[in-house]
XYZ file of C-alpha atoms in Angstrom:
477
model
C 30.684 28.656 49.952
C 30.500 28.939 46.103
C 27.765 27.753 44.055
C 28.900 24.428 41.669
C 28.448 25.990 38.877
C 26.135 23.828 35.885
C 26.586 23.202 32.316
C 24.966 23.364 29.007
C 25.518 19.265 27.169
C 26.460 22.402 24.134
C 29.107 24.068 26.404
C 30.263 20.293 27.049
C 30.408 19.666 23.359
C 32.807 22.660 23.505
C 34.931 21.653 26.490
C 34.937 18.048 24.316
C 36.139 19.717 21.323
C 38.561 21.951 23.321
C 40.785 19.400 25.046
C 41.181 17.499 21.423
C 42.535 19.553 19.977
C 45.238 20.038 21.923
C 44.352 23.567 24.425
C 45.862 23.203 28.056
C 43.822 22.021 30.592
C 43.852 24.674 32.697
C 42.835 27.935 29.632
C 39.485 25.963 29.010
C 38.443 25.390 33.334
C 39.602 29.089 32.955
C 37.421 29.814 30.293
C 34.336 27.789 31.475
C 33.891 29.198 35.061
C 34.971 25.171 36.158
C 37.411 23.170 38.368
C 40.321 20.916 36.884
C 38.274 18.003 38.467
C 35.035 19.187 36.584
C 36.960 18.935 33.716
C 38.044 15.471 33.689
C 35.114 13.940 34.381
C 33.744 15.799 31.336
C 36.161 13.961 29.579
C 35.544 10.474 31.404
C 31.909 11.036 29.909
C 32.498 12.304 26.454
C 30.660 9.148 25.264
C 28.023 9.897 26.995
C 27.609 13.579 26.134
C 28.184 12.878 22.252
C 26.302 10.475 22.283
C 23.340 12.447 23.442
C 23.795 15.248 21.125
C 23.847 13.420 18.213
C 20.793 11.675 18.515
C 18.891 14.719 19.906
C 17.497 12.471 22.707
C 18.779 16.060 24.999
C 17.859 19.449 24.013
C 21.337 20.861 23.947
C 21.110 23.561 27.032
C 20.577 20.889 29.192
C 22.777 20.682 32.432
C 22.568 17.453 32.999
C 22.151 13.694 31.777
C 20.010 12.090 33.767
C 17.852 9.424 32.258
C 13.570 8.559 33.484
C 12.401 5.640 34.892
C 10.347 4.926 31.996
C 12.627 4.845 29.428
C 10.953 3.243 27.295
C 7.850 4.625 27.635
C 9.936 8.036 26.733
C 10.986 7.124 23.113
C 8.495 5.868 21.980
C 6.817 8.726 22.674
C 9.621 11.387 21.535
C 9.464 8.769 17.786
C 5.894 9.417 18.475
C 6.140 13.353 18.334
C 8.773 12.839 16.283
C 6.398 11.243 13.429
C 4.014 13.596 14.476
C 6.708 17.158 13.649
C 7.824 15.173 9.711
C 3.892 15.221 8.909
C 3.177 18.398 10.705
C 0.256 17.459 13.055
C 0.008 20.129 15.437
C 1.075 18.862 18.764
C 0.262 20.278 22.202
C 0.066 19.061 26.014
C -3.912 17.314 26.013
C -2.528 15.375 23.782
C 0.947 14.698 24.748
C -0.138 13.416 28.011
C -2.821 10.969 26.430
C -0.472 9.900 23.820
C 1.720 8.847 27.199
C -1.654 7.243 29.209
C -2.127 5.218 26.151
C 2.145 3.713 25.411
C 2.162 3.254 29.202
C -1.145 0.972 28.855
C 0.847 -0.649 25.713
C 3.659 -1.358 27.489
C 2.533 -2.552 31.070
C 3.578 0.297 33.179
C 0.449 0.300 35.202
C 1.137 2.547 38.250
C 2.418 5.380 35.485
C 0.476 8.557 35.320
C 1.113 11.303 33.514
C 0.543 15.223 35.705
C 1.265 18.207 34.542
C 4.899 17.759 36.194
C 6.293 15.027 34.730
C 4.788 16.019 31.282
C 7.054 19.171 31.844
C 9.650 17.708 33.191
C 9.653 15.211 30.329
C 9.776 18.611 28.037
C 12.827 19.645 29.293
C 14.950 16.842 29.322
C 13.778 16.635 25.089
C 13.574 20.400 24.674
C 9.883 20.608 23.113
C 8.438 23.751 22.454
C 4.802 23.899 20.746
C 4.139 26.663 18.549
C 1.879 28.151 16.873
C 3.044 27.441 12.725
C 2.046 29.508 10.548
C 0.127 28.250 7.830
C 2.089 29.546 4.983
C 4.753 27.573 6.472
C 3.370 24.129 7.121
C 1.896 24.256 3.782
C 5.354 24.761 1.710
C 6.373 22.190 3.794
C 3.430 19.971 3.751
C 3.559 19.847 0.278
C 7.326 19.870 -0.768
C 8.628 17.802 2.045
C 6.679 15.777 3.581
C 6.076 13.024 1.550
C 10.264 12.637 1.296
C 10.288 13.347 5.261
C 7.250 10.221 5.597
C 8.832 8.016 3.462
C 12.149 8.235 4.717
C 11.056 8.559 9.031
C 7.952 7.110 9.006
C 7.461 4.387 6.890
C 10.152 2.336 8.306
C 9.079 3.232 11.675
C 5.911 2.033 11.400
C 7.301 -1.741 9.654
C 9.781 -2.180 12.705
C 7.623 -5.031 13.981
C 6.952 -6.412 10.421
C 9.175 -8.591 7.518
C 8.688 -7.428 3.912
C 6.689 -11.275 3.663
C 4.121 -9.462 6.074
C 3.655 -5.465 4.185
C 0.981 -5.455 1.353
C 0.741 -2.368 -1.131
C -2.583 -1.529 -1.946
C -3.135 0.225 -5.316
C -6.014 1.166 -7.235
C -6.711 1.341 -10.935
C -9.718 1.245 -12.888
C -9.840 -0.846 -16.884
C -11.941 -0.245 -19.206
C -12.126 -3.827 -20.060
C -13.777 -3.614 -23.624
C -11.185 -1.085 -24.526
C -9.761 -2.460 -28.501
C -7.181 -0.360 -30.442
C -9.234 1.244 -32.568
C -11.339 2.686 -30.201
C -7.912 4.386 -28.771
C -7.849 7.326 -30.815
C -10.358 9.122 -28.241
C -8.293 9.336 -25.910
C -4.343 9.379 -26.745
C -3.108 12.626 -25.697
C -6.322 13.207 -23.857
C -7.596 13.051 -20.695
C -9.599 9.914 -20.247
C -12.637 11.547 -18.421
C -15.396 9.850 -20.102
C -13.926 6.611 -19.448
C -16.038 7.289 -16.051
C -19.037 6.926 -17.186
C -18.230 3.775 -19.867
C -20.572 1.061 -19.245
C -17.576 -1.259 -19.733
C -15.140 -0.024 -16.946
C -14.463 -1.981 -13.406
C -12.418 -0.730 -10.959
C -9.430 -3.327 -9.773
C -7.689 -3.439 -6.604
C -4.676 -5.081 -5.952
C -2.817 -5.949 -3.420
C 1.253 -8.238 -3.098
C 3.237 -7.645 -0.742
C 7.374 -6.548 -0.390
C 9.924 -9.547 -0.869
C 6.337 -10.518 -3.570
C 5.818 -14.116 -2.290
C 1.997 -13.358 -1.798
C -0.374 -11.565 -3.896
C -4.047 -11.027 -2.349
C -7.042 -12.296 -4.797
C -8.147 -9.281 -7.145
C -10.830 -7.391 -6.159
C -13.096 -6.690 -9.079
C -15.807 -3.672 -8.787
C -18.516 -3.337 -11.210
C -21.481 -1.947 -11.905
C -24.039 -4.903 -11.633
C -24.188 -7.440 -8.801
C -25.395 -10.630 -11.352
C -24.091 -10.253 -14.931
C -26.057 -11.682 -17.595
C -22.318 -13.996 -18.118
C -22.774 -15.168 -14.056
C -25.361 -17.046 -14.758
C -24.965 -20.386 -13.612
C -21.513 -19.772 -11.980
C -21.682 -20.412 -8.222
C -18.106 -18.891 -7.117
C -15.050 -16.680 -9.409
C -11.811 -16.504 -8.729
C -11.193 -13.119 -7.583
C -13.599 -11.176 -4.819
C -16.279 -8.872 -6.674
C -18.525 -5.898 -5.251
C -20.917 -4.197 -7.527
C -22.507 -0.456 -7.111
C -24.286 1.647 -9.919
C -21.066 3.589 -10.846
C -17.389 0.360 -10.490
C -16.225 2.596 -8.094
C -14.517 2.347 -4.330
C -16.459 2.832 -1.847
C -15.845 3.310 1.915
C -18.424 0.300 2.744
C -17.019 -1.857 -0.183
C -13.872 -0.853 1.110
C -14.521 -2.439 5.644
C -15.998 -5.522 4.146
C -12.743 -6.518 2.129
C -10.458 -5.112 5.034
C -12.199 -7.378 8.012
C -12.947 -10.335 5.459
C -9.008 -10.093 4.548
C -8.064 -9.567 8.472
C -10.022 -12.636 8.718
C -7.800 -14.494 6.649
C -5.088 -13.316 8.238
C -6.612 -14.025 12.140
C -6.330 -17.752 11.258
C -3.270 -17.966 9.801
C -2.194 -15.937 13.190
C -0.210 -13.466 11.310
C 0.028 -9.512 11.666
C 0.659 -7.363 8.799
C 0.278 -4.294 7.629
C -1.034 -2.889 4.457
C -0.081 0.583 2.879
C -2.512 2.303 1.391
C -3.137 5.679 -0.217
C -5.858 8.091 2.134
C -8.361 8.090 0.152
C -12.036 9.125 1.726
C -13.370 5.826 0.920
C -10.285 3.966 2.511
C -10.280 5.292 5.830
C -12.240 4.852 9.210
C -11.674 1.007 9.227
C -12.479 0.095 12.257
C -11.742 -3.564 14.456
C -9.280 -5.446 12.804
C -7.355 -7.690 15.121
C -4.421 -8.323 11.780
C -4.053 -6.044 9.466
C -2.345 -2.615 10.284
C -3.122 -0.077 8.369
C -0.822 2.423 6.882
C -1.709 6.176 5.160
C 1.087 7.590 3.141
C 0.544 11.240 3.265
C -1.334 13.549 1.082
C 0.099 14.072 -2.194
C 1.899 11.041 -2.551
C 0.241 8.194 -3.283
C 2.487 5.675 -3.060
C 2.933 6.329 -6.830
C 6.629 4.791 -6.572
C 6.579 1.716 -5.086
C 2.924 0.625 -6.462
C 2.230 1.567 -10.655
C 4.461 -0.414 -11.730
C 2.898 -3.157 -10.553
C -1.504 -2.250 -11.435
C 0.744 -1.178 -14.943
C 2.003 -4.474 -15.381
C -1.316 -6.194 -14.740
C -2.757 -4.247 -17.156
C -0.150 -4.028 -19.904
C -0.627 -8.601 -19.772
C -4.088 -7.665 -19.766
C -4.263 -5.682 -22.608
C -1.820 -7.842 -24.360
C -4.519 -10.870 -23.908
C -6.952 -8.664 -25.196
C -5.513 -7.765 -28.517
C -4.703 -11.554 -29.158
C -8.164 -12.360 -28.424
C -9.751 -10.045 -30.781
C -6.684 -10.895 -33.446
C -8.142 -14.807 -32.893
C -12.103 -13.079 -33.668
C -10.667 -11.634 -36.392
C -8.556 -14.269 -38.450
C -11.362 -17.225 -37.651
C -13.745 -14.826 -39.091
C -16.201 -14.530 -35.255
C -18.029 -12.056 -34.204
C -15.502 -10.225 -30.735
C -17.296 -10.251 -27.876
C -15.508 -10.150 -24.084
C -18.332 -10.153 -20.971
C -17.392 -9.098 -17.803
C -16.974 -12.431 -16.580
C -13.884 -13.020 -19.838
C -12.435 -9.728 -18.536
C -12.125 -11.202 -14.830
C -11.061 -14.475 -15.739
C -8.317 -12.705 -18.167
C -6.987 -10.431 -15.117
C -6.839 -13.396 -13.142
C -5.049 -15.039 -15.349
C -2.747 -12.208 -16.168
C -2.680 -11.796 -12.499
C -1.421 -14.953 -11.558
C 1.379 -14.134 -14.810
C 3.012 -11.869 -12.374
C 5.947 -13.112 -10.505
C 8.203 -12.854 -6.935
C 10.871 -10.764 -9.268
C 8.376 -8.793 -11.439
C 7.067 -7.220 -7.916
C 10.043 -6.815 -5.975
C 11.799 -4.791 -9.097
C 8.475 -2.927 -9.188
C 8.675 -2.421 -5.650
C 12.710 -1.271 -6.059
C 12.429 0.618 -9.320
C 9.423 1.496 -9.102
C 8.993 0.089 -13.288
C 6.696 -2.467 -14.875
C 7.400 -6.120 -16.111
C 7.708 -5.968 -20.705
C 5.514 -7.796 -21.698
C 7.501 -10.277 -24.307
C 7.079 -10.323 -28.120
C 4.502 -7.206 -27.537
C 5.705 -5.370 -31.141
C 5.569 -8.781 -32.691
C 2.211 -8.856 -31.318
C 0.711 -5.847 -32.667
C 2.130 -6.289 -36.132
C 0.486 -9.610 -36.442
C -3.381 -7.780 -35.166
C -1.939 -5.056 -38.042
C -1.319 -8.176 -40.835
C -4.949 -9.688 -39.590
C -6.360 -5.573 -40.282
C -7.038 -5.168 -37.006
C -6.302 -0.414 -37.187
C -3.217 -0.274 -34.579
C -2.501 4.287 -34.399
C 0.468 5.052 -35.608
C 3.114 5.380 -32.613
C 0.709 3.780 -29.732
C 3.097 0.838 -27.811
C 1.284 -1.373 -26.427
C 2.872 0.466 -22.760
C 0.936 3.074 -24.015
C -2.148 1.404 -24.713
C -2.141 -0.400 -20.886
C -1.662 3.702 -19.250
C -5.014 4.841 -21.476
C -7.310 4.427 -18.392
C -5.027 5.327 -15.853
C -6.431 8.557 -14.715
C -10.366 6.943 -14.728
C -11.563 7.396 -10.927
C -12.066 4.776 -8.589
C -13.122 5.907 -5.678
C -16.960 7.355 -4.331
C -16.783 10.677 -2.760
C -18.567 10.011 0.703
C -21.707 12.178 1.173
C -24.769 12.300 3.664
C -26.870 10.251 2.112
C -26.181 7.592 -0.826
C -28.809 5.460 -2.330
C -29.566 1.936 -2.005
C -28.329 1.538 -5.349
C -25.355 2.804 -4.204
C -24.520 0.378 -1.883
C -22.106 -2.407 -2.013
C -23.597 -5.539 -3.791
C -21.122 -8.954 -3.396
C -21.779 -11.971 -5.664
C -24.545 -13.978 -4.475
C -24.196 -16.919 -7.939
C -26.453 -17.162 -10.263
C -27.580 -13.674 -12.060
C -31.159 -12.145 -11.571
C -30.360 -9.570 -13.502
C -28.787 -7.893 -16.851
C -28.407 -3.679 -16.848
C -27.453 -3.484 -20.084
C -23.901 -4.124 -19.125
C -22.958 -7.566 -20.708
C -23.836 -9.279 -24.219
C -27.293 -10.524 -25.172
C -26.303 -14.084 -26.612
C -27.721 -16.671 -27.006
C -28.091 -19.070 -24.731
C -26.364 -22.099 -24.400
C -27.153 -25.460 -21.798
C -24.096 -26.171 -19.158
C -21.778 -29.370 -20.354
C -23.040 -32.224 -18.556
C -20.059 -34.654 -16.497
C -19.315 -37.047 -19.508
C -18.865 -34.062 -22.350
C -16.802 -32.425 -19.825
C -14.355 -35.684 -19.482
C -14.469 -35.728 -22.995
C -12.951 -32.439 -23.621
C -10.156 -32.586 -20.836
C -9.772 -36.186 -22.763
C -8.969 -34.328 -25.821
C -6.665 -31.636 -23.882
C -4.770 -34.396 -22.324
C -4.355 -36.487 -25.924
C -3.063 -33.079 -27.046
C -0.692 -32.738 -24.186
C 0.763 -36.129 -24.889
C 2.095 -34.311 -28.550
C 3.659 -30.979 -26.453
C 7.206 -31.146 -24.824
C 5.220 -30.223 -20.761
C 6.028 -30.297 -17.919
C 4.639 -32.807 -14.134
C 2.808 -29.961 -13.050
C 0.286 -29.792 -15.729
C -0.047 -33.795 -15.955
C -0.970 -33.902 -12.130
C -3.271 -29.695 -13.002
C -5.236 -32.327 -15.107
C -5.302 -35.557 -12.821
C -7.265 -33.338 -10.208
C -9.502 -31.760 -13.363
C -10.101 -35.563 -13.615
C -10.678 -36.034 -9.721
C -12.777 -33.680 -9.262
C -15.161 -34.008 -12.155
């Protein structure tokens, strides 16, 4: 008895193409050594064959299209394998077996166990072959193709179960918060390495979701837990941490992540944070509502996020110049303490609109601050020395190269550990101004100041929201 000949999916594709090109079915059947009724069966199942070939669900050399009993598990495992391929992560049999058992548990297949036989059949169904990759080839692919492949194939898969309002980008940036235009000569055209040790540097961490509807509270990292300007301050408009270098550490990042995780748990939300894979941002465990997704090394997610931090810094520099010019015109000494910088950053962060955030993510741009040229001209007219040809945007970008994270070491001194702001100032390490202490205003003085503000607003064309805010202030006082 002649055995029935089995042909591969690839051969079936060739047969379908030959039939559709008008060739005689008898000649095609003879060429591939099959019966006419076998050819008819192939044409009857044409859509299934084409779908299997185009989606690469099956090995083209495979001869049967039988699907697995645990189809959802296999689909998840294949996706995971494709992601590993994109990231050039070497996968072997034991890794695949562990991942299969993990998916089975998550998908509720309590009776599934990944045996050697099942794994071999799975590899055969999908044409998986584990080969060692040459080091040179792997390095070349990683540096050239990995970020692009990641954004095209991995990132969308990571976001499958999330709406845009639940996807947040996290970005760090350094800021020389007292740097005025006359001080920029040392930095223009150079790497701002000297600023890494500056007493007036801070690190800012910003986060906003994809549709711009929600901005996370700013995280500001300074050098002192309680600088002089924090005296009598019971709360800050930002999250504040401190260490000797004013840099992000793994401890600070973990504390911040758990604080945000508690916040989203209370809202009964599941969110994803896209984070750069820096030494300080890895290794956070036991998050229940926040999922961390790390971009591939070398990509830094600059395209979507730099626009947001740049917009914030442009707005901050705008406010800093304006404050400096007001002091010059008022014949007052210019002073800017850490608390002043924090409050200015908070106000600038509030001003960034959802439309600006979406534009930054979609176009990798940043919002132009209105009247930037006018402000520079005003500053120069007031006698402020502004470097020739330096735009407001360039001024804001001068400290972009500041390092923002501390490399982990085996032994960290006690002074490197995170210190959270807790209230009254009890130390002064010299990074703040020594100013004459003034008594806190009394309740009656606060009400008098509020009355003055109300009289001013009555003379202006204001909206109801400002009046409501004043009413809230009066009730608070």
